[in-house]
Amino acid sequence: MFISKIFLVLFALLFSFALAAPVPGGSALAAPDRKERSLDVPQLSARGFAHIVQAAKVATQIKKKLKPTPGKAVFWSGVVPHPTKADKWLSVQDQAESWAKANGKETIDPSLKKEGVHMPLRKDNPFTQKLWDFASKVYAKRTSGHVHVVLGTKLREKNTYENIEKPVLLKNKKVTKITEHNAATGEKTVIKGK
């Protein structure tokens, strides 16, 4: 009885993979105007299953390995006007990482790399944004001491800092001070602590 249940499950899994496989020249069963689903929508196919497995492995690594050095965490969000192109904007990520390095501190991306956690590219895995959100929350929860934040003059609606990191940092009792730095003007604002 046990073997037959395993056989049925494996057969169903194999059959679902066969149905999900692309067929050269189309399929007689498919509607002629059928369009492929967006890569942004996780699929229950071999590729979709691989994305889920990859995301689960990365999430486990984040949970085990991402531990910011006390008093050294730097967060960032937003864009600033391009210095030479009027209609262009630049992310403050490079500016934040340079400031962090010059001041003996660290942002999340180098911290992940230092621990051997490799985030999949957004184009390669539809779960990447959820992984970044998870990593940001873990980073903010485990941060302690004086925290610095580099902010652009424009922030994306529903940005990670205002919606995930900042609320966690404000509640985090191990965070003694939060200083927000305006990337364009250099102005500093203390939003927690003295």
PDB file of C-alpha atoms in Angstrom:
ATOM      1  CA  MET A   1       0.000   0.000   0.000  1.00  0.00           C
ATOM      2  CA  PHE A   2       2.811   2.427   0.936  1.00  0.00           C
ATOM      3  CA  ILE A   3       4.672   1.841  -2.342  1.00  0.00           C
ATOM      4  CA  SER A   4       1.589   2.491  -4.408  1.00  0.00           C
ATOM      5  CA  LYS A   5       1.024   5.903  -2.732  1.00  0.00           C
ATOM      6  CA  ILE A   6       4.598   6.931  -3.447  1.00  0.00           C
ATOM      7  CA  PHE A   7       4.248   5.680  -7.012  1.00  0.00           C
ATOM      8  CA  LEU A   8       1.072   7.749  -7.488  1.00  0.00           C
ATOM      9  CA  VAL A   9       2.685  10.902  -6.090  1.00  0.00           C
ATOM     10  CA  LEU A  10       5.794  10.497  -8.244  1.00  0.00           C
ATOM     11  CA  PHE A  11       3.688   9.723 -11.309  1.00  0.00           C
ATOM     12  CA  ALA A  12       1.537  12.827 -10.703  1.00  0.00           C
ATOM     13  CA  LEU A  13       4.652  14.975 -10.249  1.00  0.00           C
ATOM     14  CA  LEU A  14       6.259  13.599 -13.413  1.00  0.00           C
ATOM     15  CA  PHE A  15       3.012  14.044 -15.337  1.00  0.00           C
ATOM     16  CA  SER A  16       2.714  17.683 -14.171  1.00  0.00           C
ATOM     17  CA  PHE A  17       6.291  18.381 -15.300  1.00  0.00           C
ATOM     18  CA  ALA A  18       5.499  16.852 -18.695  1.00  0.00           C
ATOM     19  CA  LEU A  19       2.425  19.047 -19.043  1.00  0.00           C
ATOM     20  CA  ALA A  20       4.401  22.148 -18.076  1.00  0.00           C
ATOM     21  CA  ALA A  21       7.205  21.513 -20.587  1.00  0.00           C
ATOM     22  CA  PRO A  22       7.181  23.726 -23.680  1.00  0.00           C
ATOM     23  CA  VAL A  23       6.192  21.992 -26.896  1.00  0.00           C
ATOM     24  CA  PRO A  24       7.977  23.068 -30.099  1.00  0.00           C
ATOM     25  CA  GLY A  25       5.485  24.380 -32.626  1.00  0.00           C
ATOM     26  CA  GLY A  26       2.691  24.601 -30.069  1.00  0.00           C
ATOM     27  CA  SER A  27       0.245  21.967 -28.955  1.00  0.00           C
ATOM     28  CA  ALA A  28      -2.993  20.700 -30.405  1.00  0.00           C
ATOM     29  CA  LEU A  29      -4.501  21.083 -26.944  1.00  0.00           C
ATOM     30  CA  ALA A  30      -3.546  24.740 -26.563  1.00  0.00           C
ATOM     31  CA  ALA A  31      -5.741  27.563 -27.756  1.00  0.00           C
ATOM     32  CA  PRO A  32      -4.219  29.299 -30.814  1.00  0.00           C
ATOM     33  CA  ASP A  33      -4.116  32.703 -29.109  1.00  0.00           C
ATOM     34  CA  ARG A  34      -2.678  31.399 -25.829  1.00  0.00           C
ATOM     35  CA  LYS A  35      -0.034  33.647 -24.319  1.00  0.00           C
ATOM     36  CA  GLU A  36       2.646  32.585 -21.875  1.00  0.00           C
ATOM     37  CA  ARG A  37       2.241  33.785 -18.328  1.00  0.00           C
ATOM     38  CA  SER A  38       4.476  36.562 -17.099  1.00  0.00           C
ATOM     39  CA  LEU A  39       7.787  35.604 -15.513  1.00  0.00           C
ATOM     40  CA  ASP A  40       6.695  37.765 -12.579  1.00  0.00           C
ATOM     41  CA  VAL A  41       3.981  35.235 -11.706  1.00  0.00           C
ATOM     42  CA  PRO A  42       5.366  32.166  -9.905  1.00  0.00           C
ATOM     43  CA  GLN A  43       4.325  29.048 -11.794  1.00  0.00           C
ATOM     44  CA  LEU A  44       3.756  25.505 -10.643  1.00  0.00           C
ATOM     45  CA  SER A  45       6.091  24.112 -13.230  1.00  0.00           C
ATOM     46  CA  ALA A  46       9.601  22.743 -13.095  1.00  0.00           C
ATOM     47  CA  ARG A  47      10.959  26.287 -13.429  1.00  0.00           C
ATOM     48  CA  GLY A  48       8.512  27.647 -10.831  1.00  0.00           C
ATOM     49  CA  PHE A  49       9.415  24.858  -8.429  1.00  0.00           C
ATOM     50  CA  ALA A  50      13.135  25.597  -8.945  1.00  0.00           C
ATOM     51  CA  HIS A  51      12.489  29.275  -8.112  1.00  0.00           C
ATOM     52  CA  ILE A  52      10.727  28.280  -4.897  1.00  0.00           C
ATOM     53  CA  VAL A  53      13.561  25.932  -3.883  1.00  0.00           C
ATOM     54  CA  GLN A  54      16.209  28.569  -4.647  1.00  0.00           C
ATOM     55  CA  ALA A  55      14.303  31.234  -2.683  1.00  0.00           C
ATOM     56  CA  ALA A  56      13.876  28.888   0.294  1.00  0.00           C
ATOM     57  CA  LYS A  57      17.619  28.143   0.358  1.00  0.00           C
ATOM     58  CA  VAL A  58      18.521  31.838   0.192  1.00  0.00           C
ATOM     59  CA  ALA A  59      15.966  32.714   2.905  1.00  0.00           C
ATOM     60  CA  THR A  60      17.491  30.040   5.162  1.00  0.00           C
ATOM     61  CA  GLN A  61      20.978  31.474   4.570  1.00  0.00           C
ATOM     62  CA  ILE A  62      19.729  34.985   5.359  1.00  0.00           C
ATOM     63  CA  LYS A  63      18.164  33.783   8.600  1.00  0.00           C
ATOM     64  CA  LYS A  64      21.320  31.917   9.668  1.00  0.00           C
ATOM     65  CA  LYS A  65      24.069  34.249   8.461  1.00  0.00           C
ATOM     66  CA  LEU A  66      22.909  37.890   8.259  1.00  0.00           C
ATOM     67  CA  LYS A  67      24.140  39.531  11.462  1.00  0.00           C
ATOM     68  CA  PRO A  68      25.140  43.190  11.189  1.00  0.00           C
ATOM     69  CA  THR A  69      28.143  44.312  13.207  1.00  0.00           C
ATOM     70  CA  PRO A  70      26.891  46.318  16.239  1.00  0.00           C
ATOM     71  CA  GLY A  71      26.896  50.070  15.571  1.00  0.00           C
ATOM     72  CA  LYS A  72      27.910  49.685  11.923  1.00  0.00           C
ATOM     73  CA  ALA A  73      24.647  49.293   9.969  1.00  0.00           C
ATOM     74  CA  VAL A  74      23.803  51.774   7.211  1.00  0.00           C
ATOM     75  CA  PHE A  75      20.471  51.735   5.381  1.00  0.00           C
ATOM     76  CA  TRP A  76      19.599  53.626   2.216  1.00  0.00           C
ATOM     77  CA  SER A  77      16.645  54.495   0.010  1.00  0.00           C
ATOM     78  CA  GLY A  78      15.762  56.781  -2.866  1.00  0.00           C
ATOM     79  CA  VAL A  79      17.291  58.725  -5.702  1.00  0.00           C
ATOM     80  CA  VAL A  80      18.958  62.101  -6.256  1.00  0.00           C
ATOM     81  CA  PRO A  81      19.046  64.235  -9.410  1.00  0.00           C
ATOM     82  CA  HIS A  82      21.777  63.280 -11.889  1.00  0.00           C
ATOM     83  CA  PRO A  83      24.541  65.928 -11.740  1.00  0.00           C
ATOM     84  CA  THR A  84      24.721  66.446 -15.526  1.00  0.00           C
ATOM     85  CA  LYS A  85      21.503  65.060 -17.027  1.00  0.00           C
ATOM     86  CA  ALA A  86      18.446  67.154 -16.158  1.00  0.00           C
ATOM     87  CA  ASP A  87      15.775  64.447 -16.495  1.00  0.00           C
ATOM     88  CA  LYS A  88      17.779  61.588 -14.953  1.00  0.00           C
ATOM     89  CA  TRP A  89      17.969  60.302 -11.395  1.00  0.00           C
ATOM     90  CA  LEU A  90      20.624  58.244  -9.594  1.00  0.00           C
ATOM     91  CA  SER A  91      20.073  55.706  -6.838  1.00  0.00           C
ATOM     92  CA  VAL A  92      21.763  56.612  -3.558  1.00  0.00           C
ATOM     93  CA  GLN A  93      22.995  53.023  -3.155  1.00  0.00           C
ATOM     94  CA  ASP A  94      26.540  53.756  -4.382  1.00  0.00           C
ATOM     95  CA  GLN A  95      26.694  56.933  -2.289  1.00  0.00           C
ATOM     96  CA  ALA A  96      25.510  55.028   0.804  1.00  0.00           C
ATOM     97  CA  GLU A  97      27.990  52.203   0.250  1.00  0.00           C
ATOM     98  CA  SER A  98      30.861  54.681  -0.266  1.00  0.00           C
ATOM     99  CA  TRP A  99      29.892  56.622   2.879  1.00  0.00           C
ATOM    100  CA  ALA A 100      29.620  53.389   4.859  1.00  0.00           C
ATOM    101  CA  LYS A 101      33.019  52.158   3.694  1.00  0.00           C
ATOM    102  CA  ALA A 102      34.682  55.525   4.414  1.00  0.00           C
ATOM    103  CA  ASN A 103      33.221  55.515   7.938  1.00  0.00           C
ATOM    104  CA  GLY A 104      33.941  51.872   8.825  1.00  0.00           C
ATOM    105  CA  LYS A 105      30.314  50.819   8.469  1.00  0.00           C
ATOM    106  CA  GLU A 106      28.345  48.463   6.197  1.00  0.00           C
ATOM    107  CA  THR A 107      25.174  48.315   4.107  1.00  0.00           C
ATOM    108  CA  ILE A 108      23.102  45.189   3.582  1.00  0.00           C
ATOM    109  CA  ASP A 109      24.463  44.174   0.157  1.00  0.00           C
ATOM    110  CA  PRO A 110      28.145  43.882   1.153  1.00  0.00           C
ATOM    111  CA  SER A 111      27.048  42.256   4.436  1.00  0.00           C
ATOM    112  CA  LEU A 112      25.209  39.540   2.511  1.00  0.00           C
ATOM    113  CA  LYS A 113      28.167  39.008   0.166  1.00  0.00           C
ATOM    114  CA  LYS A 114      30.589  38.851   3.108  1.00  0.00           C
ATOM    115  CA  GLU A 115      28.504  36.018   4.588  1.00  0.00           C
ATOM    116  CA  GLY A 116      28.336  34.155   1.255  1.00  0.00           C
ATOM    117  CA  VAL A 117      24.639  34.857   0.669  1.00  0.00           C
ATOM    118  CA  HIS A 118      24.036  35.356  -3.051  1.00  0.00           C
ATOM    119  CA  MET A 119      20.707  36.947  -3.911  1.00  0.00           C
ATOM    120  CA  PRO A 120      19.255  35.878  -7.267  1.00  0.00           C
ATOM    121  CA  LEU A 121      18.758  38.619  -9.831  1.00  0.00           C
ATOM    122  CA  ARG A 122      15.205  39.914 -10.172  1.00  0.00           C
ATOM    123  CA  LYS A 123      15.066  38.779 -13.798  1.00  0.00           C
ATOM    124  CA  ASP A 124      16.073  35.248 -12.777  1.00  0.00           C
ATOM    125  CA  ASN A 125      13.672  34.604  -9.896  1.00  0.00           C
ATOM    126  CA  PRO A 126      10.216  36.094  -9.253  1.00  0.00           C
ATOM    127  CA  PHE A 127      10.765  35.735  -5.492  1.00  0.00           C
ATOM    128  CA  THR A 128      13.820  38.027  -5.402  1.00  0.00           C
ATOM    129  CA  GLN A 129      11.927  41.108  -4.182  1.00  0.00           C
ATOM    130  CA  LYS A 130      10.384  39.069  -1.359  1.00  0.00           C
ATOM    131  CA  LEU A 131      13.888  37.840  -0.452  1.00  0.00           C
ATOM    132  CA  TRP A 132      15.196  41.430  -0.323  1.00  0.00           C
ATOM    133  CA  ASP A 133      12.235  42.450   1.845  1.00  0.00           C
ATOM    134  CA  PHE A 134      12.943  39.513   4.176  1.00  0.00           C
ATOM    135  CA  ALA A 135      16.676  40.330   4.309  1.00  0.00           C
ATOM    136  CA  SER A 136      15.896  43.992   5.053  1.00  0.00           C
ATOM    137  CA  LYS A 137      13.612  43.025   7.922  1.00  0.00           C
ATOM    138  CA  VAL A 138      16.196  40.610   9.371  1.00  0.00           C
ATOM    139  CA  TYR A 139      18.956  43.245   9.002  1.00  0.00           C
ATOM    140  CA  ALA A 140      16.825  45.874  10.780  1.00  0.00           C
ATOM    141  CA  LYS A 141      15.796  43.463  13.577  1.00  0.00           C
ATOM    142  CA  ARG A 142      19.386  42.408  14.259  1.00  0.00           C
ATOM    143  CA  THR A 143      20.892  45.895  14.033  1.00  0.00           C
ATOM    144  CA  SER A 144      22.098  47.559  17.216  1.00  0.00           C
ATOM    145  CA  GLY A 145      23.723  50.801  18.327  1.00  0.00           C
ATOM    146  CA  HIS A 146      23.795  53.962  16.213  1.00  0.00           C
ATOM    147  CA  VAL A 147      22.190  53.436  12.792  1.00  0.00           C
ATOM    148  CA  HIS A 148      22.710  55.699   9.779  1.00  0.00           C
ATOM    149  CA  VAL A 149      20.322  56.045   6.835  1.00  0.00           C
ATOM    150  CA  VAL A 150      21.207  57.707   3.515  1.00  0.00           C
ATOM    151  CA  LEU A 151      18.070  59.058   1.836  1.00  0.00           C
ATOM    152  CA  GLY A 152      17.538  60.479  -1.618  1.00  0.00           C
ATOM    153  CA  THR A 153      15.448  63.540  -2.389  1.00  0.00           C
ATOM    154  CA  LYS A 154      12.843  61.271  -3.984  1.00  0.00           C
ATOM    155  CA  LEU A 155      11.654  58.001  -2.453  1.00  0.00           C
ATOM    156  CA  ARG A 156       9.692  55.356  -4.318  1.00  0.00           C
ATOM    157  CA  GLU A 157       6.146  54.805  -3.114  1.00  0.00           C
ATOM    158  CA  LYS A 158       6.082  51.766  -0.799  1.00  0.00           C
ATOM    159  CA  ASN A 159       9.887  51.841  -0.541  1.00  0.00           C
ATOM    160  CA  THR A 160      11.611  49.263   1.630  1.00  0.00           C
ATOM    161  CA  TYR A 161      13.046  51.750   4.120  1.00  0.00           C
ATOM    162  CA  GLU A 162       9.800  53.510   5.069  1.00  0.00           C
ATOM    163  CA  ASN A 163       7.629  50.390   4.907  1.00  0.00           C
ATOM    164  CA  ILE A 164       9.865  47.663   6.352  1.00  0.00           C
ATOM    165  CA  GLU A 165      13.169  48.854   7.817  1.00  0.00           C
ATOM    166  CA  LYS A 166      12.231  52.121   9.567  1.00  0.00           C
ATOM    167  CA  PRO A 167       9.274  50.694  11.562  1.00  0.00           C
ATOM    168  CA  VAL A 168      11.440  47.759  12.692  1.00  0.00           C
ATOM    169  CA  LEU A 169      14.369  50.045  13.598  1.00  0.00           C
ATOM    170  CA  LEU A 170      12.118  52.373  15.607  1.00  0.00           C
ATOM    171  CA  LYS A 171      10.770  49.406  17.624  1.00  0.00           C
ATOM    172  CA  ASN A 172      14.183  47.749  18.005  1.00  0.00           C
ATOM    173  CA  LYS A 173      15.311  48.390  21.609  1.00  0.00           C
ATOM    174  CA  LYS A 174      18.925  47.585  20.712  1.00  0.00           C
ATOM    175  CA  VAL A 175      19.014  50.566  18.312  1.00  0.00           C
ATOM    176  CA  THR A 176      20.090  53.546  20.422  1.00  0.00           C
ATOM    177  CA  LYS A 177      20.090  56.235  17.725  1.00  0.00           C
ATOM    178  CA  ILE A 178      18.953  56.660  14.114  1.00  0.00           C
ATOM    179  CA  THR A 179      20.424  59.443  11.979  1.00  0.00           C
ATOM    180  CA  GLU A 180      18.960  60.107   8.531  1.00  0.00           C
ATOM    181  CA  HIS A 181      21.330  61.778   6.051  1.00  0.00           C
ATOM    182  CA  ASN A 182      19.982  63.729   3.068  1.00  0.00           C
ATOM    183  CA  ALA A 183      22.122  62.472   0.169  1.00  0.00           C
ATOM    184  CA  ALA A 184      21.716  65.724  -1.803  1.00  0.00           C
ATOM    185  CA  THR A 185      22.314  68.314   0.936  1.00  0.00           C
ATOM    186  CA  GLY A 186      24.239  66.382   3.586  1.00  0.00           C
ATOM    187  CA  GLU A 187      21.722  67.534   6.212  1.00  0.00           C
ATOM    188  CA  LYS A 188      21.382  65.142   9.167  1.00  0.00           C
ATOM    189  CA  THR A 189      18.207  64.466  11.139  1.00  0.00           C
ATOM    190  CA  VAL A 190      18.123  62.346  14.293  1.00  0.00           C
ATOM    191  CA  ILE A 191      14.803  60.470  14.418  1.00  0.00           C
ATOM    192  CA  LYS A 192      15.554  58.246  17.437  1.00  0.00           C
ATOM    193  CA  GLY A 193      17.840  58.778  20.400  1.00  0.00           C
ATOM    194  CA  LYS A 194      20.032  61.806  21.090  1.00  0.00           C
TER     195      LYS A 194
END
